[in-house]
Short mmCIF file of C-alpha atoms in Angstrom, two decimals:
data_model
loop_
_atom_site.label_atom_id
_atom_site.label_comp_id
_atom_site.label_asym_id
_atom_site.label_seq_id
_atom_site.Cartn_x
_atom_site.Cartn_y
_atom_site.Cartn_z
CA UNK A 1 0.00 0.00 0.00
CA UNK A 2 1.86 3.39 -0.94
CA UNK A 3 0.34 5.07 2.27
CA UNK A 4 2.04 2.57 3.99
CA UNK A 5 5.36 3.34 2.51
CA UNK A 6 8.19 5.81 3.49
CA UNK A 7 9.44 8.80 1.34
CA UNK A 8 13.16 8.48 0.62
CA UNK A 9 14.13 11.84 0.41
CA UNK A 10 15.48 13.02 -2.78
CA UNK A 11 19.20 14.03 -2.31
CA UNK A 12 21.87 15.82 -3.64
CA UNK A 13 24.51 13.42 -4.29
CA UNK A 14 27.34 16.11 -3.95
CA UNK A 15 28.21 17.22 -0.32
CA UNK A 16 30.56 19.95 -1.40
CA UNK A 17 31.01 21.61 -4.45
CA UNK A 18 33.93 24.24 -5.08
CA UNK A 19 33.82 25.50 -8.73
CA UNK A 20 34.30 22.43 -11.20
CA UNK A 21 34.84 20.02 -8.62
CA UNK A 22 32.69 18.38 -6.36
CA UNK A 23 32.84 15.76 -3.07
CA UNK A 24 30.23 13.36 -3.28
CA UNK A 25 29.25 11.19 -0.97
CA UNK A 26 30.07 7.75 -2.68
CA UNK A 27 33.23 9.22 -3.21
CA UNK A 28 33.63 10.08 0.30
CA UNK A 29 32.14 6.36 1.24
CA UNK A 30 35.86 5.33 -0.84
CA UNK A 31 37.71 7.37 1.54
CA UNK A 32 36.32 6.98 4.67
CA UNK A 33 36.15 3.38 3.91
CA UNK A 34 40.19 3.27 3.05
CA UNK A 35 41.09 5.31 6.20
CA UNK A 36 38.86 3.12 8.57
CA UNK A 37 40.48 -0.02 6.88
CA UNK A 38 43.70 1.25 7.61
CA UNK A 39 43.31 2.28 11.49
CA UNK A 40 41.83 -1.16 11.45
CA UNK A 41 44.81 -3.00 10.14
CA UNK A 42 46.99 -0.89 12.74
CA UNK A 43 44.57 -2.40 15.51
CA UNK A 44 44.62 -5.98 14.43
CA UNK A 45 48.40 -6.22 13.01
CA UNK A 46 49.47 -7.74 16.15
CA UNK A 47 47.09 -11.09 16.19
CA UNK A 48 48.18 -11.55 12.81
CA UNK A 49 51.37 -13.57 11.69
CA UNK A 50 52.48 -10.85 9.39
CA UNK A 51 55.03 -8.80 10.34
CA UNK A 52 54.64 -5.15 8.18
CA UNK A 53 56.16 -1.72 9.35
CA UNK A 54 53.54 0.74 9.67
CA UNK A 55 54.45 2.94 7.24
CA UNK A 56 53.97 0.40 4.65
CA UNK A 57 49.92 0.17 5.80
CA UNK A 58 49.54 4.10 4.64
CA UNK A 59 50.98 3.86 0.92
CA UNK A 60 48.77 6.35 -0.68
CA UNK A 61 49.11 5.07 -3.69
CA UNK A 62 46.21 2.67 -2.50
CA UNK A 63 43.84 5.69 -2.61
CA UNK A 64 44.93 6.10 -6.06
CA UNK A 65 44.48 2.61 -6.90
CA UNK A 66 40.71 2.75 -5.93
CA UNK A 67 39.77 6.05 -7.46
CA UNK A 68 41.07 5.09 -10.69
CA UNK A 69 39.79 1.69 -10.49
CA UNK A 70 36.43 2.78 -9.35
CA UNK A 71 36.30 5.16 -12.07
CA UNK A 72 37.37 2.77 -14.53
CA UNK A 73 34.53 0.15 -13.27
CA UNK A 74 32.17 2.91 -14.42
CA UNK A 75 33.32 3.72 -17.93
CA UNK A 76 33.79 -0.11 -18.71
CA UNK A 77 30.51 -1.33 -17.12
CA UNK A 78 27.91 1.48 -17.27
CA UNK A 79 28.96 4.05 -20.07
CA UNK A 80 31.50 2.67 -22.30
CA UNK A 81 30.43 4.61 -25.58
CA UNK A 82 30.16 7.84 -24.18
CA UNK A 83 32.94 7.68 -22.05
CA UNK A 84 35.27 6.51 -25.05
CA UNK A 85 33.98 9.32 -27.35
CA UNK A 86 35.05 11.80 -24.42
CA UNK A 87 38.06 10.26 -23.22
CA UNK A 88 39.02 13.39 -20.87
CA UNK A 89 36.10 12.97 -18.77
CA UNK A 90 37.44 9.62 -18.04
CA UNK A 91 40.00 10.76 -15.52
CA UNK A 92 37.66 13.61 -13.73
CA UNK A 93 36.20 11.64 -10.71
CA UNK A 94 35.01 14.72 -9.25
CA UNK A 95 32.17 14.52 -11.95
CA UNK A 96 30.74 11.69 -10.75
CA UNK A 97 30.49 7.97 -11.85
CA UNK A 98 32.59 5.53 -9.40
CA UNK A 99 32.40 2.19 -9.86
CA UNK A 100 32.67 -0.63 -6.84
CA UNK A 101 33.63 -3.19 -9.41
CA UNK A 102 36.27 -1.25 -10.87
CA UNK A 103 37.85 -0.59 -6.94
CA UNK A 104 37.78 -4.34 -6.28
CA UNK A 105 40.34 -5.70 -9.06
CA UNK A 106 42.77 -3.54 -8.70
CA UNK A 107 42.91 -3.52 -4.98
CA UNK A 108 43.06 -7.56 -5.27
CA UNK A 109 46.13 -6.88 -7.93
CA UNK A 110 47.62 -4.61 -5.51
CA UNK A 111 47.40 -6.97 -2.60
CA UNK A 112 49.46 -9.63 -4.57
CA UNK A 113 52.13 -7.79 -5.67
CA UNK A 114 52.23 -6.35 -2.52
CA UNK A 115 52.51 -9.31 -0.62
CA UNK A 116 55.00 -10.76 -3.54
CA UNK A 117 57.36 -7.50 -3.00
CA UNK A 118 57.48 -7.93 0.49
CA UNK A 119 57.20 -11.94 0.50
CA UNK A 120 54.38 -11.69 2.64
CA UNK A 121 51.40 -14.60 2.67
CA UNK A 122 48.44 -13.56 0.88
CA UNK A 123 46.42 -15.55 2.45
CA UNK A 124 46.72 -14.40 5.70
CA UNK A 125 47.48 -10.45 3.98
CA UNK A 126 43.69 -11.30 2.15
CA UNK A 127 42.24 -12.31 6.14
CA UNK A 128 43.17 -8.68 7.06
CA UNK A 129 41.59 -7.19 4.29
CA UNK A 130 38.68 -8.98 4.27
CA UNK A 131 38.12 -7.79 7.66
CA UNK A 132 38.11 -4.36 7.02
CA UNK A 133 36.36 -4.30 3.46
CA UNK A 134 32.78 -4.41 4.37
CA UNK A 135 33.39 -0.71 6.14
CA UNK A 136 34.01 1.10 2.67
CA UNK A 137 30.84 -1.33 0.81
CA UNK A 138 28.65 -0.53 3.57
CA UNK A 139 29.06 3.09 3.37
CA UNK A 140 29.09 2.59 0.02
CA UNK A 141 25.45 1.45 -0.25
CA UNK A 142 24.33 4.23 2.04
CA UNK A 143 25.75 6.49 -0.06
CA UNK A 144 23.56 4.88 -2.91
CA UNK A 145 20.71 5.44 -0.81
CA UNK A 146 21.46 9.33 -0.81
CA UNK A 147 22.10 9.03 -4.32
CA UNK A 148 18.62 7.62 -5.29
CA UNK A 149 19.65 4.35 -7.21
CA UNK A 150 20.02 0.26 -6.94
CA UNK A 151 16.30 0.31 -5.64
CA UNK A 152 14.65 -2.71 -4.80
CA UNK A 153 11.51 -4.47 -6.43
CA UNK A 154 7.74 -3.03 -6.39
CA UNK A 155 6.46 -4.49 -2.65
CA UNK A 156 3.46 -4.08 -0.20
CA UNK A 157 5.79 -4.96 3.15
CA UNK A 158 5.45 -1.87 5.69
CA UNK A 159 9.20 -1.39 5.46
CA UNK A 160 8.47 0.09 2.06
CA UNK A 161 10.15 3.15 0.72
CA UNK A 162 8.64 5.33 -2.31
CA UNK A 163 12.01 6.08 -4.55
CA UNK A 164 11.14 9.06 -6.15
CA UNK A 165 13.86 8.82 -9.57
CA UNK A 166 11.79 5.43 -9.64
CA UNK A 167 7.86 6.52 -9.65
CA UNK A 168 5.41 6.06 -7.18
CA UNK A 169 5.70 2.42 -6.08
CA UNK A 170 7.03 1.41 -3.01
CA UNK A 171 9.75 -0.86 -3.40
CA UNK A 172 11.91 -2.41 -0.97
CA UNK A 173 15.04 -0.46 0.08
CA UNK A 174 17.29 -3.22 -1.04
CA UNK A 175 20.08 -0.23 -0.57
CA UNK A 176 20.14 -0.61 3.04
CA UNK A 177 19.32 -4.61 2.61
CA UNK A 178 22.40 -4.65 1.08
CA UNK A 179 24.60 -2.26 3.76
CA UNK A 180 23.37 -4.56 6.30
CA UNK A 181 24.78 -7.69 5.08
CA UNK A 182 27.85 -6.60 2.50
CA UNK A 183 28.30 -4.14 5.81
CA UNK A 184 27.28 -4.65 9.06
CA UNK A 185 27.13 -8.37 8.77
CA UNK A 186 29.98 -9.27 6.63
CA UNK A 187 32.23 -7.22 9.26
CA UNK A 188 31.16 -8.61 12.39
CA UNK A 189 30.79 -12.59 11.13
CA UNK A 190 34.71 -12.24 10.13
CA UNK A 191 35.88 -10.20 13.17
CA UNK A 192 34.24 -12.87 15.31
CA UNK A 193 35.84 -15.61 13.93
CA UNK A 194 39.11 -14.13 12.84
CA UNK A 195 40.25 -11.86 16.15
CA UNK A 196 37.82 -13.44 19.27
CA UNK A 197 38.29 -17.12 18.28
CA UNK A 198 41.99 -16.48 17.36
CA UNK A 199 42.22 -17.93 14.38
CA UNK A 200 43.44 -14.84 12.44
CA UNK A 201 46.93 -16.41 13.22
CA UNK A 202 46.09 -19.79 11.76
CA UNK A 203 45.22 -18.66 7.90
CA UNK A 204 44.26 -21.79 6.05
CA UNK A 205 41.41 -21.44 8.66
CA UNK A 206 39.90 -18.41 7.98
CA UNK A 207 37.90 -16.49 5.09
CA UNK A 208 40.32 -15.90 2.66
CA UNK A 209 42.24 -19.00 3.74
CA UNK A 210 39.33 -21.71 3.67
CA UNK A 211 39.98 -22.78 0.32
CA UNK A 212 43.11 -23.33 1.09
CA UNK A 213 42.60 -25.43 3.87
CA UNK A 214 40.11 -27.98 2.58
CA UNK A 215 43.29 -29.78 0.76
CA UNK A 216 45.21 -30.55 4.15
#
């Protein structure tokens, strides 16, 4: 029933805007989410078996890594044609159009060399970052919720929100759906089983390291 249903508010998905360039929020959901992960790391380096200077867990080039990635995610997934027929806008993240997809592989590339520079184990490098991922995708899906997009299907339930980019349905608000699993859930499950059972030291038993495990 729409009178059932909550309004989403229709946001501005820029928080800032200073002549040509712009902070919005999904963009900020990248950065807050990098800077969380790496106070995170710092907190949890010592139950892990890796030994890495401190310095090393602030390379900035991992900022770079994601905004270019993310941005690339968009052009190759969402707007390839336009984006190649204006390749300058390609490189102006401050217009919009970050991509979660695009973040992910590089970050995974930049893991393993990483860990092959520094002859580190990935698996037990991939535990720590799997703990603090699901920060930066759960802000990321609020910060699609402010943006007004990945709505959920046409439903009666009384959690119901009205969308209004989509019409006047009520739809489920599979935004927040989604930051409570990819987010909340995803980063307490891990940080149960990795740091207050102890087995962040033991890596073939752990998320990144299950695979691994099942052939011992």
């Amino acid at each position: 029933m729409i009178h059932m249903a909550f309004m989403q508010p229709d946001l501005s998905p820029v928080l800032v805007q200073i002549g040509p360039v712009a902070v919005r929020y999904y963009g900020l959901a990248y950065v807050v989410g990098i800077v969380a992960g790496i106070w995170l790391i710092r907190a949890v380096l010592p139950r892990s078996p890796l030994v890495i200077d401190a310095p090393a867990i602030d390379d900035v080039a991992v900022f770079a890594i994601v905004g270019v990635g993310g941005r690339l995610g968009q052009v190759l997934v969402y707007e390839p044609a336009y984006d190649l027929a204006h390749p300058a806008e390609i490189v102006q993240t401050w217009t919009g159009g970050m991509s979660f997809h695009g973040g992910l592989v590089p970050v995974v590339l930049a893991g393993l060399v990483f860990c092959r520079i520094r002859r580190l184990d990935p698996l037990a490098f991939g535990d720590l970052l799997v703990l603090v991922a699901p920060v930066g995708i759960g802000l990321g899906r609020l910060a699609n919720v402010i943006n007004g997009e990945l709505w959920g299907r046409v439903t009666a339930v009384p959690w119901a929100v009205i969308v209004q980019r989509a019409g006047p349905e009520p739809r489920h608000p599979s935004q927040l759906y989604d930051a409570l699993g990819e987010g909340a859930l995803l980063f307490g499950l891990p940080w149960l089983l990795a740091v207050r059972a102890g087995s962040l030291r033991r890596p073939q038993r752990t998320c990144v390291g299950r695979p691994h495990g099942t052939r011992h």
